[in-house]
Amino acid sequence: MVTENEQGAQSPSLNILAQYTKDLSFENPGAPRSLQSRDKAPAININVNVNANPLSETDFDVVLSLNVEAKDGDKVVFAAELVYGGVFRVAGFPQEHMLPVLFIECPRLLFPFARQIVADVTRNGGFPPLMIDPIDFAQMFAQRMAAERAKSQVQPLNS
């Protein structure tokens, strides 16, 4: 059912049509030695990326990529990679709101599921579950837009 406001425009709506694991890998290269108790926790580095691709005029595939690496010195204790996606129906938003919806709101909805998958896979790998802290997707989006603006302002040198 389509809702309309006084001007006849469609009210904004955001719906998740599907969620899926596109890629999941876990490496425990030092097992079983890596599972022994250690004096200090390994250093954990987490990289996050968000991409969005149109599937139709209103449907978008939004993909959240999480790469985790735990190291003890220069040795990898474990590494996990998750590419988790969702198909979203986005309708009725003004054009200027589309990128924030796709790169902030959609990954915010996907994140709790991706976080649980990473926690489960690290626990199943023999480690304590890795509970990733909440991610500020609005800040990530602002940094991405600033980087894009800076890149577009760089003029190529003429030889």
Coordinates of C-alpha atoms in Angstrom, one line a residue:
M1 CA 0.0 0.0 0.0
V2 CA 1.4 3.4 -1.0
T3 CA 0.9 6.2 1.4
E4 CA 0.7 9.7 0.2
N5 CA 1.0 13.1 1.9
E6 CA -1.0 16.2 1.0
Q7 CA 1.1 17.0 -2.0
G8 CA 0.6 13.6 -3.5
A9 CA 4.2 12.5 -3.0
Q10 CA 5.0 9.1 -1.6
S11 CA 6.0 9.0 2.1
P12 CA 9.6 7.9 2.6
S13 CA 10.0 4.2 3.3
L14 CA 12.9 1.9 3.9
N15 CA 12.4 -1.9 3.8
I16 CA 14.7 -4.8 4.0
L17 CA 13.8 -7.3 1.3
A18 CA 16.7 -9.8 2.0
Q19 CA 19.8 -10.2 4.0
Y20 CA 22.7 -12.6 3.1
T21 CA 26.2 -13.6 3.8
K22 CA 28.2 -13.1 0.5
D23 CA 31.6 -14.1 1.8
L24 CA 32.8 -15.5 5.2
S25 CA 36.3 -16.7 6.0
F26 CA 38.1 -17.4 9.2
E27 CA 41.8 -18.4 9.5
N28 CA 43.5 -19.7 12.6
P29 CA 47.0 -20.3 11.2
G30 CA 48.7 -21.3 14.5
A31 CA 46.1 -23.7 15.7
P32 CA 46.2 -25.5 18.1
R33 CA 49.1 -23.5 19.6
S34 CA 47.3 -20.2 19.1
L35 CA 44.5 -21.4 21.5
Q36 CA 46.8 -21.6 24.5
S37 CA 46.4 -19.0 27.2
R38 CA 48.5 -15.9 26.7
D39 CA 49.8 -13.1 28.9
K40 CA 48.2 -10.3 27.0
A41 CA 45.4 -10.0 24.5
P42 CA 46.4 -9.9 20.8
A43 CA 46.2 -6.5 19.0
I44 CA 43.0 -6.5 16.9
N45 CA 42.6 -4.4 13.8
I46 CA 39.2 -4.0 12.3
N47 CA 38.5 -2.5 8.8
V48 CA 35.0 -1.6 7.8
N49 CA 33.7 -0.7 4.3
V50 CA 30.2 0.0 2.9
N51 CA 29.2 -0.2 -0.8
A52 CA 25.8 0.2 -2.4
N53 CA 24.6 -0.7 -5.9
P54 CA 21.3 -0.1 -7.5
L55 CA 19.3 -3.1 -8.5
S56 CA 16.3 -1.1 -9.8
E57 CA 14.9 2.3 -9.4
T58 CA 13.9 1.6 -5.8
D59 CA 15.9 -1.5 -4.8
F60 CA 19.6 -1.3 -3.7
D61 CA 22.2 -3.9 -2.7
V62 CA 24.1 -2.6 0.3
V63 CA 27.2 -4.5 1.3
L64 CA 29.0 -4.2 4.7
S65 CA 32.5 -5.6 4.7
L66 CA 34.3 -6.4 7.9
N67 CA 38.0 -7.5 8.0
V68 CA 39.4 -8.4 11.3
E69 CA 43.0 -9.4 12.1
A70 CA 44.3 -10.3 15.5
K71 CA 48.1 -10.3 15.9
D72 CA 50.5 -11.2 18.7
G73 CA 53.6 -9.3 17.6
D74 CA 54.1 -10.0 14.0
K75 CA 52.2 -13.4 14.1
V76 CA 48.6 -13.6 13.0
V77 CA 46.5 -15.2 15.7
F78 CA 43.3 -15.2 13.7
A79 CA 41.8 -13.4 10.7
A80 CA 38.2 -13.1 9.8
E81 CA 36.5 -11.6 6.7
L82 CA 32.8 -11.1 6.4
V83 CA 30.9 -9.5 3.5
Y84 CA 27.3 -9.2 4.6
G85 CA 24.7 -7.7 2.4
G86 CA 21.1 -6.6 2.3
V87 CA 18.6 -5.8 -0.4
F88 CA 16.7 -2.6 0.5
R89 CA 13.7 -1.0 -1.0
V90 CA 14.2 2.8 -0.7
A91 CA 11.3 4.9 -1.8
G92 CA 10.0 8.4 -1.4
F93 CA 13.2 10.1 -0.2
P94 CA 14.4 13.3 -1.7
Q95 CA 17.4 12.7 -4.0
E96 CA 19.8 14.5 -1.6
H97 CA 18.9 12.0 1.2
M98 CA 19.5 8.9 -0.9
L99 CA 23.3 8.6 -0.2
P100 CA 22.9 9.1 3.6
V101 CA 20.1 6.5 3.6
L102 CA 22.2 4.0 1.7
F103 CA 25.5 4.6 3.5
I104 CA 24.3 5.3 7.0
E105 CA 20.9 3.8 7.7
C106 CA 21.2 0.6 5.7
P107 CA 24.5 -0.5 7.2
R108 CA 23.2 0.5 10.6
L109 CA 20.4 -2.0 10.1
L110 CA 22.8 -4.7 8.9
F111 CA 25.5 -4.2 11.5
P112 CA 24.0 -6.2 14.5
F113 CA 23.6 -9.3 12.3
A114 CA 27.2 -9.0 10.9
R115 CA 28.5 -8.4 14.4
Q116 CA 26.9 -11.6 15.6
I117 CA 28.3 -13.6 12.7
V118 CA 31.9 -12.4 13.6
A119 CA 31.3 -13.1 17.3
D120 CA 30.1 -16.7 16.4
V121 CA 32.9 -17.4 14.0
T122 CA 35.6 -16.3 16.4
R123 CA 34.1 -18.3 19.2
N124 CA 33.8 -21.3 16.9
G125 CA 37.4 -20.8 16.0
G126 CA 38.4 -21.4 19.7
F127 CA 38.7 -17.8 20.9
P128 CA 36.5 -15.6 23.0
P129 CA 33.7 -14.1 20.9
L130 CA 34.8 -10.9 19.3
M131 CA 32.1 -8.3 20.1
I132 CA 32.8 -5.4 17.7
D133 CA 32.0 -2.0 19.2
P134 CA 29.1 0.0 17.5
I135 CA 30.2 1.7 14.3
D136 CA 29.5 5.4 13.6
F137 CA 28.3 5.1 10.0
A138 CA 27.4 8.8 9.9
Q139 CA 31.1 9.7 10.6
M140 CA 32.3 7.1 8.1
F141 CA 30.0 8.6 5.5
A142 CA 31.2 12.2 6.3
Q143 CA 34.8 11.1 5.9
R144 CA 34.1 9.3 2.7
M145 CA 32.4 12.4 1.2
A146 CA 35.2 14.6 2.4
A147 CA 37.7 12.3 0.7
E148 CA 35.7 12.3 -2.5
R149 CA 35.5 16.1 -2.5
A150 CA 39.2 16.4 -2.0
K151 CA 39.9 13.9 -4.8
S152 CA 37.6 15.8 -7.2
Q153 CA 39.5 19.1 -6.4
V154 CA 42.9 17.7 -7.3
Q155 CA 43.7 18.9 -10.8
P156 CA 45.9 16.7 -13.0
L157 CA 49.2 18.2 -14.0
N158 CA 49.6 19.0 -17.7
S159 CA 52.8 17.8 -19.2

